[in-house]
Coordinates of C-alpha atoms and ligand atoms in Angstrom, one line a residue:
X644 CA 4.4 -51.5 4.1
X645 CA 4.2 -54.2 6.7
X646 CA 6.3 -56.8 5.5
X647 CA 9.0 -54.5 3.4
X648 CA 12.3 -54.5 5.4
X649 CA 13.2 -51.1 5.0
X650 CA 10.0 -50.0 6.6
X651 CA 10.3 -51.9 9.3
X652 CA 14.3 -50.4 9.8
X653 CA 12.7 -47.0 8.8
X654 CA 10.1 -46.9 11.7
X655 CA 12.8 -48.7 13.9
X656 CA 11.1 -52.2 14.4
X657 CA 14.4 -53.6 13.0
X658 CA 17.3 -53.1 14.0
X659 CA 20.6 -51.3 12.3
X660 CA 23.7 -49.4 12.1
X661 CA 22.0 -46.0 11.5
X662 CA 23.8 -42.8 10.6
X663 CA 21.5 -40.2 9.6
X664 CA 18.2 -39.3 9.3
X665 CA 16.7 -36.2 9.1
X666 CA 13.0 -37.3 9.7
X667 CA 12.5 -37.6 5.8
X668 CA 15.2 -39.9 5.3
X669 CA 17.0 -42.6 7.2
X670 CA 21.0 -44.1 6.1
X671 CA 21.8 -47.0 7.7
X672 CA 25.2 -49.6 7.0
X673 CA 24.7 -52.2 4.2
X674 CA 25.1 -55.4 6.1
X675 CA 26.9 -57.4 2.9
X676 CA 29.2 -54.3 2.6
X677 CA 31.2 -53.7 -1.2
X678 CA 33.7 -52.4 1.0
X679 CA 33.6 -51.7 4.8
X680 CA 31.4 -48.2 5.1
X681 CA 29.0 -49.2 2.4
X682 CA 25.6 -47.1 3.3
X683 CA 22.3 -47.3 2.2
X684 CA 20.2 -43.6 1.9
X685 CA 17.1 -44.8 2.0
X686 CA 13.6 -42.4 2.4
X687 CA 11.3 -43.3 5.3
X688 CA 7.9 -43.9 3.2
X689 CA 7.9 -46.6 0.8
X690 CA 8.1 -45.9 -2.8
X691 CA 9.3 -49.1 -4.8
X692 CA 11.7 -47.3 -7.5
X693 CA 13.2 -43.9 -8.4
X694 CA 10.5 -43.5 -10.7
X695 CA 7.4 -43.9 -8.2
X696 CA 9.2 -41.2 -5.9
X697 CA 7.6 -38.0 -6.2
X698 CA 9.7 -35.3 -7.7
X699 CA 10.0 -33.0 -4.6
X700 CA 11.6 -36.2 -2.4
X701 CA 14.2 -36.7 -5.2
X702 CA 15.8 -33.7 -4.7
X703 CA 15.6 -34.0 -1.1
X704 CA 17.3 -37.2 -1.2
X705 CA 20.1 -35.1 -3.7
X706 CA 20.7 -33.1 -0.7
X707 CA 21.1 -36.4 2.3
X708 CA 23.2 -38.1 -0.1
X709 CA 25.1 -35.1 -0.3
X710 CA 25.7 -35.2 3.1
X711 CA 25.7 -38.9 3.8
X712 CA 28.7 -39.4 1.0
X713 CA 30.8 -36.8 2.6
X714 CA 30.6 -38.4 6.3
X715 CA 31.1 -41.6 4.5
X716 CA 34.3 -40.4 2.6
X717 CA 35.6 -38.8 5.5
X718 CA 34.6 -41.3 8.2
X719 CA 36.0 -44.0 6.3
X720 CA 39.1 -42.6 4.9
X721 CA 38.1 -43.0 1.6
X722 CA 40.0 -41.6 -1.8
X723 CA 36.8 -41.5 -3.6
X724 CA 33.1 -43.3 -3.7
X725 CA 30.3 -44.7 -6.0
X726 CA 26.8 -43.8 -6.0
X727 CA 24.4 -46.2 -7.4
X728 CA 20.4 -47.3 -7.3
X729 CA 19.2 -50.2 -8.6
X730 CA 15.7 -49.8 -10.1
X731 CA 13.8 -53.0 -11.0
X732 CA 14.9 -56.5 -11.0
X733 CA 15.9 -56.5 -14.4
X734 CA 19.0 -53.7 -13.1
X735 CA 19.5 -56.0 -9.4
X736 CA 17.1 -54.2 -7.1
X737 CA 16.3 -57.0 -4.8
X738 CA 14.7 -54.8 -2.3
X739 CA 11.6 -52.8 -3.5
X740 CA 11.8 -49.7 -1.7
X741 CA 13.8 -47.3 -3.3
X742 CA 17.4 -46.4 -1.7
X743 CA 20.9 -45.1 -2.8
X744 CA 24.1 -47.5 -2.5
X745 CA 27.1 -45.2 -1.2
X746 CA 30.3 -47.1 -1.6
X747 CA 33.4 -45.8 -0.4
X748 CA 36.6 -46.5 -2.9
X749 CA 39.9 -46.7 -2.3
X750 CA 42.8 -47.1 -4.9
X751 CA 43.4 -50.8 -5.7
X752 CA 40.4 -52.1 -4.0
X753 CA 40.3 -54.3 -6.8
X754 CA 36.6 -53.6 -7.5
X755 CA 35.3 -53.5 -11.2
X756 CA 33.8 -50.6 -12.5
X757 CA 31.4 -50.7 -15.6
X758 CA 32.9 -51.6 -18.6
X759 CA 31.3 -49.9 -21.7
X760 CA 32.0 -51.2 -25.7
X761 CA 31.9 -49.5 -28.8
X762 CA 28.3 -48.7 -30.1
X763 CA 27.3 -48.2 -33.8
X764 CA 26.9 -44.7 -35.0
X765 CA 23.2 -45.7 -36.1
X766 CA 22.3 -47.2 -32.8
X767 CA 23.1 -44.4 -30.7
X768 CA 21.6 -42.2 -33.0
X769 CA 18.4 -44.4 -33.3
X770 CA 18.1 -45.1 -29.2
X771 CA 18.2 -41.3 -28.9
X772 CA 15.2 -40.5 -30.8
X773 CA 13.6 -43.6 -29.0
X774 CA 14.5 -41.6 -25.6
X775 CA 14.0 -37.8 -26.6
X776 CA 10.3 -38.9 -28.0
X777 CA 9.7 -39.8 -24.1
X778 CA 10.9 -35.8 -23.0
X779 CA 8.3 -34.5 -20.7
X780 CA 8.5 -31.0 -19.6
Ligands
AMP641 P1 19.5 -53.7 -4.1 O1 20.1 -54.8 -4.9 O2 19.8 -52.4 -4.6 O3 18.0 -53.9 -3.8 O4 20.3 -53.8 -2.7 C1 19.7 -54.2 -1.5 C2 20.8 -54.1 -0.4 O5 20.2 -54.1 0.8 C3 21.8 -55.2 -0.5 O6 23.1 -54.6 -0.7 C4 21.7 -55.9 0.9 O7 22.9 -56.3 1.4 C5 21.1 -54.8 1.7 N1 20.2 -55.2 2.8 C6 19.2 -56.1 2.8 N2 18.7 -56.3 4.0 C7 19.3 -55.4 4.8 C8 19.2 -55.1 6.2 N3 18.3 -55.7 7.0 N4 20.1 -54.2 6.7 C9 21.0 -53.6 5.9 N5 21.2 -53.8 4.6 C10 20.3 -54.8 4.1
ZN642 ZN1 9.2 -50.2 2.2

């Protein structure tokens, strides 16, 4: 897409700190960093969220990020890391074309991570039927 920004850093007419790509998929450096080494895996065609990705390109992207999170843990000294993807504005994506968030962690970083509460028995019970009725095999 012409005026989507990760295009344009995919096929190189923007510029930034790249490193990886395999020709399939390109990691580049977050430029508002979480902490200092935060990377962005990020496949080459545009495909807005996880779910308009076709099945075969997931699992490729399994196997950069794989990759990508080791040379991240190790290039940055980092104890441990987050993965995350943000699909649809509703969950923070403000770029549409799909991409993984690696952030490296390191004890007492003072970031937050997700807090969960309490749920009712009945809700859990009643969201998982609402889920399992969508199973497609
Ligand atoms: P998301 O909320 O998952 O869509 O996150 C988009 C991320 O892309 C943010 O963390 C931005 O800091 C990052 N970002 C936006 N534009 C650029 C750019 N030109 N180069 C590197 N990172 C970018
Ligand atoms: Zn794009």
């Amino acid at each position: 897409m012409d005026d989507c920004v990760f295009c344009r850093i995919a096929k190189g007419e923007l510029p930034c700190e790249k490193v990886y790509d395999d020709g399939k998929f390109v990691a580049f450096l977050d430029i508002s960093p979480v902490n200092l080494g935060h990377t962005l895996v990020v496949p080459k065609e545009h495909y807005e969220t996880l779910l308009d990705m076709p099945a075969d390109l997931v699992a490729d992207m399994s196997q950069a990020l794989k990759l990508v999170a080791s040379m991240v843990k190790n290039g940055t000294k980092a104890e441990g890391f987050n993965l995350m993807m943000n699909n649809y504005e509703a969950a923070g994506q403000v770029v549409p074309h799909a991409h993984m968030h690696i952030v490296p962690r390191f004890k007492g970083d003072g970031l937050k991570n997700w807090q969960g509460k309490k749920a009712d028995k009945d809700d859990l019970s009643s969201v998982k039927e609402d889920i399992v009725s969508f199973m497609q095999i």
